[in-house]
mmCIF file of C-alpha atoms in Angstrom:
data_model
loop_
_atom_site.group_PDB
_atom_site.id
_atom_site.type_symbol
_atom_site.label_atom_id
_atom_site.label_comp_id
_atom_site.label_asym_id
_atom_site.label_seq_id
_atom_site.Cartn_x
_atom_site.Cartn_y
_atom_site.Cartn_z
ATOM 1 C CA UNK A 11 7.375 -27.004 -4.428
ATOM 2 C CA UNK A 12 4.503 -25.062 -6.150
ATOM 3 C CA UNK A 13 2.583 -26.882 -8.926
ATOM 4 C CA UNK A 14 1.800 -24.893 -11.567
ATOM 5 C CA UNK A 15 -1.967 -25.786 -13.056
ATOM 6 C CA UNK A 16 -1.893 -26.616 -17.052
ATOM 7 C CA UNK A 17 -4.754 -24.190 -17.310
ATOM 8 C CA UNK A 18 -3.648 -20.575 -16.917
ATOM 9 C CA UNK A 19 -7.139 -19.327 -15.842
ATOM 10 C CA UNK A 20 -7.311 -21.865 -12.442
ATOM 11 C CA UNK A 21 -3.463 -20.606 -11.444
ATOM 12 C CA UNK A 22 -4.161 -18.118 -8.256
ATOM 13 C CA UNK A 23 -3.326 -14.615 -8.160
ATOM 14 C CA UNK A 24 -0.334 -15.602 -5.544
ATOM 15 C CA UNK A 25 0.428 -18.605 -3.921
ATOM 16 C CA UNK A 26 3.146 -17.966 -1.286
ATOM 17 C CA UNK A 27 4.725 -21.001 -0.004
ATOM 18 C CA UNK A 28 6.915 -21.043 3.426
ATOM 19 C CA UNK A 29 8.689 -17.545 2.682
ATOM 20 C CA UNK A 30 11.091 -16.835 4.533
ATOM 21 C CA UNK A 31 12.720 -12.821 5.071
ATOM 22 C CA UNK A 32 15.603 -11.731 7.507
ATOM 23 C CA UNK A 33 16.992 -8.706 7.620
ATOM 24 C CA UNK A 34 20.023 -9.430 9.697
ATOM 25 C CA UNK A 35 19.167 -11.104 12.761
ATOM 26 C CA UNK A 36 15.553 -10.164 12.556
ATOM 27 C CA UNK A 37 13.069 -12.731 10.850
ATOM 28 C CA UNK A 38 10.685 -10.010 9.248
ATOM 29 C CA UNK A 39 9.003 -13.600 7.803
ATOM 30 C CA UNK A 40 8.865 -16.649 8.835
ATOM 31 C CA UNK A 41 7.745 -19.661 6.679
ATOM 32 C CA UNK A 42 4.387 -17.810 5.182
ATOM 33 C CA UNK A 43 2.064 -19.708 3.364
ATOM 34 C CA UNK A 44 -0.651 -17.235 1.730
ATOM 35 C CA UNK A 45 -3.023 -17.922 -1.473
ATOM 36 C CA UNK A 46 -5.112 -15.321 -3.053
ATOM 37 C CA UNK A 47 -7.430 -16.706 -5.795
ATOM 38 C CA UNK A 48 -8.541 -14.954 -9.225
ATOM 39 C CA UNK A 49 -11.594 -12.171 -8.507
ATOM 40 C CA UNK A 50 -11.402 -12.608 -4.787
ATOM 41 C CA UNK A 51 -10.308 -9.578 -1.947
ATOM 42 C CA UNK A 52 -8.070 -10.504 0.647
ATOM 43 C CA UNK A 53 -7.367 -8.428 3.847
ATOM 44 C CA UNK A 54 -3.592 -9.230 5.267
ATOM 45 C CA UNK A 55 -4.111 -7.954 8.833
ATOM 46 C CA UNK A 56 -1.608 -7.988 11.690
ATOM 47 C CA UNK A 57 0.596 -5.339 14.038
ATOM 48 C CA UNK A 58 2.793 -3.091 13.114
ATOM 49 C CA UNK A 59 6.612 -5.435 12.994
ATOM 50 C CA UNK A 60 4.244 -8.483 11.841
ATOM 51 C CA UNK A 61 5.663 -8.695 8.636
ATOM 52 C CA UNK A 62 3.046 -7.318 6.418
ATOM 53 C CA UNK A 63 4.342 -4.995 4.338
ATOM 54 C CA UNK A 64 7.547 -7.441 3.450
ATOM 55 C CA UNK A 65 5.588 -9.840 2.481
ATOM 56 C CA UNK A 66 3.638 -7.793 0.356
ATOM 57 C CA UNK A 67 6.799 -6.296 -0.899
ATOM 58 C CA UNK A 68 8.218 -9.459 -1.963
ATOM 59 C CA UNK A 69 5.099 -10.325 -3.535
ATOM 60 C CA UNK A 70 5.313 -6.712 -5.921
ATOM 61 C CA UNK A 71 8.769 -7.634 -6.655
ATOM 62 C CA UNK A 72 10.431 -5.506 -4.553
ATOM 63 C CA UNK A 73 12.586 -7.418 -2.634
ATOM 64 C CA UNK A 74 13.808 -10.875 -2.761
ATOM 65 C CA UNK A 75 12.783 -13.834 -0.741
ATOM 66 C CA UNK A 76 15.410 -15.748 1.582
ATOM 67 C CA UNK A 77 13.763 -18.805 1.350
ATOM 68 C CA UNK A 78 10.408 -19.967 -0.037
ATOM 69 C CA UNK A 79 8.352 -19.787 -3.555
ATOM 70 C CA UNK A 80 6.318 -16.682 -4.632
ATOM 71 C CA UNK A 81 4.285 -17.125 -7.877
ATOM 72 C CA UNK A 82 2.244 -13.600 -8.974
ATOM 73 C CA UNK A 83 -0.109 -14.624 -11.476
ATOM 74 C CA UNK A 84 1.548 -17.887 -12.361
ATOM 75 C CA UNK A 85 5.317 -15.830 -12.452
ATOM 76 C CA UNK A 86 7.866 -15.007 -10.372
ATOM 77 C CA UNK A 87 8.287 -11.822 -9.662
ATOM 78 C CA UNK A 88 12.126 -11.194 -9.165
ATOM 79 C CA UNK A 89 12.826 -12.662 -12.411
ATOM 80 C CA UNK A 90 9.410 -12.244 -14.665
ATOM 81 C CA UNK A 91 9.221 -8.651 -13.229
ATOM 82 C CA UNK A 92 8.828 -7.130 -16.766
ATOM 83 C CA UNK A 93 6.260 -9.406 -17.722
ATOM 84 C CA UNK A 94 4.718 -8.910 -14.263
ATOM 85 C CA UNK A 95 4.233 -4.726 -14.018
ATOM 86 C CA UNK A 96 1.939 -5.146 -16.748
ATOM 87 C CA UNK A 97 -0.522 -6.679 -14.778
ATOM 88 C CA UNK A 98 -0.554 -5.659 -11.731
ATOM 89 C CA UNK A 99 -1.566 -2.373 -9.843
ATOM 90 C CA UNK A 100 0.609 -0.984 -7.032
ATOM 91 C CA UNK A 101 -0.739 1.416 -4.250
ATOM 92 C CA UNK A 102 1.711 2.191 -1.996
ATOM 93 C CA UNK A 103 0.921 4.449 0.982
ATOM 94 C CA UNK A 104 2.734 7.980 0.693
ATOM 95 C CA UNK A 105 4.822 8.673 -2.084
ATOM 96 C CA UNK A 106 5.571 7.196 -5.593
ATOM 97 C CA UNK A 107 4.379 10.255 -7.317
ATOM 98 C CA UNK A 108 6.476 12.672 -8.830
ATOM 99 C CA UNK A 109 6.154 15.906 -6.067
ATOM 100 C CA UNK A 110 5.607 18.711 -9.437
ATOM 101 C CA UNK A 111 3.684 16.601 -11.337
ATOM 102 C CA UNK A 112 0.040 17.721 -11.791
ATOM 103 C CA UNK A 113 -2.684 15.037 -10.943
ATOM 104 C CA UNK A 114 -3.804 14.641 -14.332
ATOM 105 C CA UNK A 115 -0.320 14.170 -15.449
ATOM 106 C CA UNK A 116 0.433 11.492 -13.289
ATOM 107 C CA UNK A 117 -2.425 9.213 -13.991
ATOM 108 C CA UNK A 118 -2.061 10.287 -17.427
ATOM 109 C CA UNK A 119 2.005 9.409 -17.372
ATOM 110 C CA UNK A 120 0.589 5.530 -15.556
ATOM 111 C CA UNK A 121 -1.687 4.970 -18.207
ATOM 112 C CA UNK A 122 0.967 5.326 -21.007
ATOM 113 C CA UNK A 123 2.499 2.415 -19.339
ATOM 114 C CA UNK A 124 -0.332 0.171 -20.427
ATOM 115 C CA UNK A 125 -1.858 -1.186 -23.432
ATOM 116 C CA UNK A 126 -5.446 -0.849 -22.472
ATOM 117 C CA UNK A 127 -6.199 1.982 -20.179
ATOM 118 C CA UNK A 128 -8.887 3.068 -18.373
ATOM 119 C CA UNK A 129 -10.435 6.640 -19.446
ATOM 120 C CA UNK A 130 -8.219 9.084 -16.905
ATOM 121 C CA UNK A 131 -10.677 11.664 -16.942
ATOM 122 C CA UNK A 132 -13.025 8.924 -16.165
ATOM 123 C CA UNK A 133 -10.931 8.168 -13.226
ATOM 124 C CA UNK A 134 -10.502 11.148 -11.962
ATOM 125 C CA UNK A 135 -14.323 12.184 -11.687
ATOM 126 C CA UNK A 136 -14.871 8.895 -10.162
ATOM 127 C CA UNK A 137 -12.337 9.352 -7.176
ATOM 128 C CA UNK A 138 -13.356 12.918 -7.221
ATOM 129 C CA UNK A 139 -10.353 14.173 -8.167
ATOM 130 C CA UNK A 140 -11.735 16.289 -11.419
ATOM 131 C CA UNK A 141 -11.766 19.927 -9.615
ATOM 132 C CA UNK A 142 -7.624 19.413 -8.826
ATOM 133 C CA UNK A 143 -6.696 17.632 -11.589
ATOM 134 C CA UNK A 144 -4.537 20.659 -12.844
ATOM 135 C CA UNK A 145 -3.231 20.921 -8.840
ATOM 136 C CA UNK A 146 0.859 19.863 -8.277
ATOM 137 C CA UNK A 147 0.886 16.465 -6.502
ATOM 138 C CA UNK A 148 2.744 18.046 -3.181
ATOM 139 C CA UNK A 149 -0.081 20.332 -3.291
ATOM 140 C CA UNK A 150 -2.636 17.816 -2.589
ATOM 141 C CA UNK A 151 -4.051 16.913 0.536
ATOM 142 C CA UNK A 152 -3.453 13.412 2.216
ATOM 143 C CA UNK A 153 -6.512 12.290 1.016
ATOM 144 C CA UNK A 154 -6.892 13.253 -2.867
ATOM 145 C CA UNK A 155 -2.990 12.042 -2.623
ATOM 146 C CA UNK A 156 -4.139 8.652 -1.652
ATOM 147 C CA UNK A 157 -6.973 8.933 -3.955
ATOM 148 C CA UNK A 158 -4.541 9.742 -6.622
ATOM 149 C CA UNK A 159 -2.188 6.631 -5.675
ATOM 150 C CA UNK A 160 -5.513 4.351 -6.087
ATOM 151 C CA UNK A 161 -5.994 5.785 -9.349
ATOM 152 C CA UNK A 162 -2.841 5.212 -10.785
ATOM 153 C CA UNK A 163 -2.781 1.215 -9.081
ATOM 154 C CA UNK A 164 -6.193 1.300 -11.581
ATOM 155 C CA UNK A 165 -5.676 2.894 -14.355
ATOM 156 C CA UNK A 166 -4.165 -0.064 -16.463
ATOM 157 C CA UNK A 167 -6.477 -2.552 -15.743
ATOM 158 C CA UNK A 168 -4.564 -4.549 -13.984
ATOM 159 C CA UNK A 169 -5.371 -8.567 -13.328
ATOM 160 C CA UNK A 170 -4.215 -7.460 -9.604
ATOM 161 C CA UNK A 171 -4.116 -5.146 -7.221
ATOM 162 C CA UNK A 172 -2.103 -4.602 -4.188
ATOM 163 C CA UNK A 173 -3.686 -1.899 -1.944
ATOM 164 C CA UNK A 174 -1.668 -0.598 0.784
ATOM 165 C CA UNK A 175 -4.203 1.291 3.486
ATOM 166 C CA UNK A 176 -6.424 2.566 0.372
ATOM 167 C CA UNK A 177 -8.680 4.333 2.996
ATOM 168 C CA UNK A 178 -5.922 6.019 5.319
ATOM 169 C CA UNK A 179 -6.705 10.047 6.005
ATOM 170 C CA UNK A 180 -9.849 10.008 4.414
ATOM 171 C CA UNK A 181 -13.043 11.106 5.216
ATOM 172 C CA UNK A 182 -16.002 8.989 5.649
ATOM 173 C CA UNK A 183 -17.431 9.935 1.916
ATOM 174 C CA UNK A 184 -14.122 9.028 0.366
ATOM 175 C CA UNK A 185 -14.125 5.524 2.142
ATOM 176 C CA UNK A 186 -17.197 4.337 1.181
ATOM 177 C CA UNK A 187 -16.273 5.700 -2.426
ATOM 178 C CA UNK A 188 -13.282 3.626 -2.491
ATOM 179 C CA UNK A 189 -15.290 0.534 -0.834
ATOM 180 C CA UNK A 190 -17.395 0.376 -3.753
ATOM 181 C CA UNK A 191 -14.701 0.832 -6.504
ATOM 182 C CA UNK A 192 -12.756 -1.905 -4.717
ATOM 183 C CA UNK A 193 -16.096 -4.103 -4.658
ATOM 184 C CA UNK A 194 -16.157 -3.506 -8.498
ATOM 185 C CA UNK A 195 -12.832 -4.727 -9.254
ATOM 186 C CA UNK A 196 -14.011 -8.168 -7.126
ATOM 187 C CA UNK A 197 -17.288 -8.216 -9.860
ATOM 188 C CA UNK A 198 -15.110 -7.444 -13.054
ATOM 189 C CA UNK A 199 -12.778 -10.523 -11.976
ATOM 190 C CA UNK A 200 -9.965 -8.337 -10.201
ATOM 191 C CA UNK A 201 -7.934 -10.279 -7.520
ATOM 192 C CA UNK A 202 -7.226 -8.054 -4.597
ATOM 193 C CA UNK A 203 -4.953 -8.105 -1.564
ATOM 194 C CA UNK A 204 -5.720 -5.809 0.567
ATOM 195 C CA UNK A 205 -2.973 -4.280 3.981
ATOM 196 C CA UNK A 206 -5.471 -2.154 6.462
ATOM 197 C CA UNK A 207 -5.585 -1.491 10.305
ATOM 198 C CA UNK A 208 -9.212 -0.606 9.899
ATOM 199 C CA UNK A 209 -10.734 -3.845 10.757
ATOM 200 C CA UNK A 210 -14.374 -2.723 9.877
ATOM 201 C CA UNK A 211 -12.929 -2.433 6.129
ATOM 202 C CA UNK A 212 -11.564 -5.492 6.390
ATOM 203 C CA UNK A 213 -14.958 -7.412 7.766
ATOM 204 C CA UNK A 214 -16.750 -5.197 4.767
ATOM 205 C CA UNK A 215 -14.724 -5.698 1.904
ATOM 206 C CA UNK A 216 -12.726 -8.980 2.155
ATOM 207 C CA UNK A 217 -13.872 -12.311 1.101
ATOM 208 C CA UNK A 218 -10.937 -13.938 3.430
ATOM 209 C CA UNK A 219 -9.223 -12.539 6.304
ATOM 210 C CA UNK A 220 -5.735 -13.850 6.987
ATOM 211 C CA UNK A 221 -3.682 -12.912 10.244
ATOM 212 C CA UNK A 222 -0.303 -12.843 10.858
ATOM 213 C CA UNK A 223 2.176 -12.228 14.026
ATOM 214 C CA UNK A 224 5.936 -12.163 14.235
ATOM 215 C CA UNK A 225 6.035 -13.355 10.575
ATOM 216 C CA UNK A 226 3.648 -16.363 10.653
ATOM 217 C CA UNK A 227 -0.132 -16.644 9.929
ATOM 218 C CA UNK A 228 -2.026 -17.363 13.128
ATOM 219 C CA UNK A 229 -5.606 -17.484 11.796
ATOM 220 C CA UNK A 230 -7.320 -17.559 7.955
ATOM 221 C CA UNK A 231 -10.931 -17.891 6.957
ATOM 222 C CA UNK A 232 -13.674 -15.660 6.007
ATOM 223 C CA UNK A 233 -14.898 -12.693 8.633
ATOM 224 C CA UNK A 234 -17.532 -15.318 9.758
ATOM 225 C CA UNK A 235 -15.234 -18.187 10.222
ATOM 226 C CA UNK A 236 -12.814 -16.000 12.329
ATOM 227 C CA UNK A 237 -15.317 -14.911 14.576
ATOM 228 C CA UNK A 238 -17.158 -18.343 14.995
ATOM 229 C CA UNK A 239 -14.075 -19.637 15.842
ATOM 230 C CA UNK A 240 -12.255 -17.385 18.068
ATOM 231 C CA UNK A 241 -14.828 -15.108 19.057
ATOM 232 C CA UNK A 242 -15.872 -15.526 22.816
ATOM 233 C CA UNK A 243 -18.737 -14.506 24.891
ATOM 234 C CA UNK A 244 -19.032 -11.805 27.049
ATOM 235 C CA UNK A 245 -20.637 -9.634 29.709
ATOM 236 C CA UNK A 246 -20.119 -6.087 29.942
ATOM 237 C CA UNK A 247 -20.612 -4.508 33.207
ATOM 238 C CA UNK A 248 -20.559 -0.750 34.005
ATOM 239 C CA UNK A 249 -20.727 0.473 37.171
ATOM 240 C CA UNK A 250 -21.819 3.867 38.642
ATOM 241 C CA UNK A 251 -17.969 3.234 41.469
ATOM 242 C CA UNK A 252 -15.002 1.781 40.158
ATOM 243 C CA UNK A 253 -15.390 -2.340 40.398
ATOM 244 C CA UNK A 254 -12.258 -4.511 41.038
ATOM 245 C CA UNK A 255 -12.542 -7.353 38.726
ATOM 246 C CA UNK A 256 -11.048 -9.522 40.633
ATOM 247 C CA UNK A 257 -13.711 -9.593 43.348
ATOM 248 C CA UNK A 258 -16.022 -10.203 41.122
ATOM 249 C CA UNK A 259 -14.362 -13.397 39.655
ATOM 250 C CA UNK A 260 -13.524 -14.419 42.818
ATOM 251 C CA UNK A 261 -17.459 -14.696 43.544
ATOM 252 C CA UNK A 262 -18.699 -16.220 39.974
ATOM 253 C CA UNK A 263 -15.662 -19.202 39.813
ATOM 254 C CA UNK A 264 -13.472 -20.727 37.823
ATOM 255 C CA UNK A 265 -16.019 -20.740 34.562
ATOM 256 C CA UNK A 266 -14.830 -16.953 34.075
ATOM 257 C CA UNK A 267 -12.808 -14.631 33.958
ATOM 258 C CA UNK A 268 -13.175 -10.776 34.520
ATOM 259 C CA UNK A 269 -10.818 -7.532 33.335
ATOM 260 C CA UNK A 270 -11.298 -4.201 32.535
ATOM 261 C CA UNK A 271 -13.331 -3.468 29.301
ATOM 262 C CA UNK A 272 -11.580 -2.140 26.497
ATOM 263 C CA UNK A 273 -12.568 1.711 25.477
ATOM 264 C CA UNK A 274 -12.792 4.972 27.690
ATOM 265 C CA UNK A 275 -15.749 3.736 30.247
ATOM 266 C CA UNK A 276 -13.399 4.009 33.084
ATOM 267 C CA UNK A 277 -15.878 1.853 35.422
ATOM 268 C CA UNK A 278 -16.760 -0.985 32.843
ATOM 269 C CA UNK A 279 -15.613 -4.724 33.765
ATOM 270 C CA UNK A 280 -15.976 -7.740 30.857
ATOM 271 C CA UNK A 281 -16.572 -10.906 32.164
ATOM 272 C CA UNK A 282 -15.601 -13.944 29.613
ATOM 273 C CA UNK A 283 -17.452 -17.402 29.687
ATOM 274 C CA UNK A 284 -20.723 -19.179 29.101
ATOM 275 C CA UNK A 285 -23.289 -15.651 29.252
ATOM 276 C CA UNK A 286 -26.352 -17.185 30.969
ATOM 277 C CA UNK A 287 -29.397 -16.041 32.347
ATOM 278 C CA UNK A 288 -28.180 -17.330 35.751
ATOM 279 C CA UNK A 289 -24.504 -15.405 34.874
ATOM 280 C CA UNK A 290 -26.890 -11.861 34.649
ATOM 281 C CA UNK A 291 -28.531 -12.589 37.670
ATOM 282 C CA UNK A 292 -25.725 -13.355 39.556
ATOM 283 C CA UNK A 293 -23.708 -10.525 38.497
ATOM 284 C CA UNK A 294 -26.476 -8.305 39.169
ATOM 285 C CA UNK A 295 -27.015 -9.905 42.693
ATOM 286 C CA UNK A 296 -23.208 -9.506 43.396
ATOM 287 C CA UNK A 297 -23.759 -5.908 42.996
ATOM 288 C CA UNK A 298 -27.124 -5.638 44.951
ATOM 289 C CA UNK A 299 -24.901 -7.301 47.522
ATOM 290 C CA UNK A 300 -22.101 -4.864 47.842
ATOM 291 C CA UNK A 301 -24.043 -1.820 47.001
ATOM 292 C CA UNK A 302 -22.961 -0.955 43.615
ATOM 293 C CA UNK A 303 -25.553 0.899 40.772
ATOM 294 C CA UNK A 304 -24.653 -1.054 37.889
ATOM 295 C CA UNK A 305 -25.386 1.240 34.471
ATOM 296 C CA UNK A 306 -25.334 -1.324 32.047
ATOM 297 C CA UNK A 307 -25.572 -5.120 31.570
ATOM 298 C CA UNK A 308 -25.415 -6.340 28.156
ATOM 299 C CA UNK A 309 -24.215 -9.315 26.254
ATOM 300 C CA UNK A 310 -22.108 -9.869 23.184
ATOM 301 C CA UNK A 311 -20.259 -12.156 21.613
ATOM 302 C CA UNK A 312 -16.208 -10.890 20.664
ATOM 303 C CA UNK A 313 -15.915 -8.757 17.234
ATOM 304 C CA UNK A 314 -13.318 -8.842 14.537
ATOM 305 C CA UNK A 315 -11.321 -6.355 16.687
ATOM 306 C CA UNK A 316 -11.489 -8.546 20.182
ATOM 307 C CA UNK A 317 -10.452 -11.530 18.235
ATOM 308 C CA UNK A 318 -7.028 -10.261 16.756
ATOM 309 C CA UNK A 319 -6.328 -8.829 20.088
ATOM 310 C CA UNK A 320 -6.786 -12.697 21.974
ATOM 311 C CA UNK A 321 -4.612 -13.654 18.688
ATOM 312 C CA UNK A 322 -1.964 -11.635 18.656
ATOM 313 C CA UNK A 323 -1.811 -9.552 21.967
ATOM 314 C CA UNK A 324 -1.368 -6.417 20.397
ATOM 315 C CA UNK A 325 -3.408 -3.616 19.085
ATOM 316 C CA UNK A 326 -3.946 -3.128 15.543
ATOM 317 C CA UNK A 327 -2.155 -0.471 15.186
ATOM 318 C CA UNK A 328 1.225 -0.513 17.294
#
């Protein structure tokens, strides 16, 4: 059961508690327990089928829970909804604009909606959508349509914001424009929860990182506690001849393991345990041995990326 504080200020932004979501005989969610506070970011991260986006979903109001609590800013959001929209901002990725609408119309159309708006000029000079304000949404491109979808999540001043993807199709200029509007809403008290498969955006803008798989969070924390814990050392060998890794386990023991490095490097090997001086010199003594030009020997401990892959198995992005 969720306790509700007395004092309206110390409630969280949402507190999810053991939701459950089937869709037939597929558990889209199983038993999630999530908690976003007031003025903090919060990157949901998983696969594709990991139950993100229903979660969110349910969260926005969307769709209904089979089981579990969901409080958005103290309410529920099934049966508060009215109350709710008020307050929150909704970016959804692709569509929820009307196709003929102009941009200017559209933002202009979202901030009727709300009591105190932001300026939508303002807005759209900001996101740098001022030269096709007058332009047809279906006219847009992917990216001033996403840009567009960010402005209308904004343009009420919302309490929260749900961003789905905020930075997907744009350019590098656009992200880092939308990093540091998201930033701002963190400073001005904003509480945001944030969907992404960039995982560089997530280690930039999020305060907490939480991780889920089939349905169920398998690691929370900030960036630094996720790597700390899960993160691994490792020894990245590239060869000038294709290496089995196996032979060169074989000859360093049962302390570590080798595979084949992630990336393109066809002839690059990882080996994962304790990275020594000793564990250089023997690596670069096994290849002496047999021959082998190794091109590179360097050390470094598992990123953000490495450690959702040990966590869940599966790429990012499905």
């Amino acid at each position: 059961m969720l306790v509700v504080p007395s004092d309206p200020a110390s409630i969280p932004a949402v507190q999810v508690t053991g939701l459950v979501k089937r869709f037939g005989d597929v558990t889209a969610v199983d038993g999630l327990d999530l908690e976003l506070a007031r003025g903090e970011i919060l990157a949901l991260l998983g696969p594709n089928g990991a139950g993100k986006t229903t979660s969110v979903e349910i969260c926005e109001g969307f769709a209904a829970p089979d089981a579990g609590e969901v409080r958005v800013l103290g309410l529920d959001p099934i049966a508060d909804n009215d109350a709710l929209r008020a307050r929150i901002g909704v970016m959804l990725q692709g569509g929820g604009a009307y196709p003929g609408a102009k941009a200017a119309e559209m933002l202009s159309l979202c901030a009727a909606y709300s009591a105190d708006p932001l300026d939508p000029e303002w807005l759209l000079t900001t996101l740098g959508l001022a030269d096709c304000a007058r332009t047809p949404y279906r006219r847009l491109s992917g990216g001033q349509q996403q840009r567009l979808a960010l402005a209308c999540a904004l343009v009420g001043r919302p309490e929260l914001v749900f961003l789905d993807e905020p930075t997907a199709g744009l350019d590098a200029h656009a992200r880092i424009l939308v990093w540091e509007l998201v930033s701002r809403l963190r400073d001005d008290g904003v509480a945001v929860l944030l969907t992404t498969h960039l995982l560089d955006e997530a280690e930039e803008l999020a305060d907490r990182i939480v991780i889920i798989d089939r349905g169920r969070v398998v690691a929370a924390g900030t960036p630094a506690d996720l790597t700390g814990a899960h993160a691994q050392d490792r020894l990245r060998l590239v060869t000038a001849v294709p290496v089995a890794p196996a032979d060169l386990e074989a000859a360093l023991g049962a302390d570590y393991r080798c595979g084949a490095a992630p990336g393109a490097t066809a002839n690059a090997v990882t080996v994962t345990g304790p990275v020594t001086p000793d564990l250089v010199a023997r690596v670069a003594a096994w290849c002496a041995e047999h021959d082998i030009l190794a091109t590179e020997l360097t050390a470094a401990t598992d990123s953000l990326e490495e450690v959702f892959l040990s966590l869940t198995g599966r790429e990012v992005r499905a």
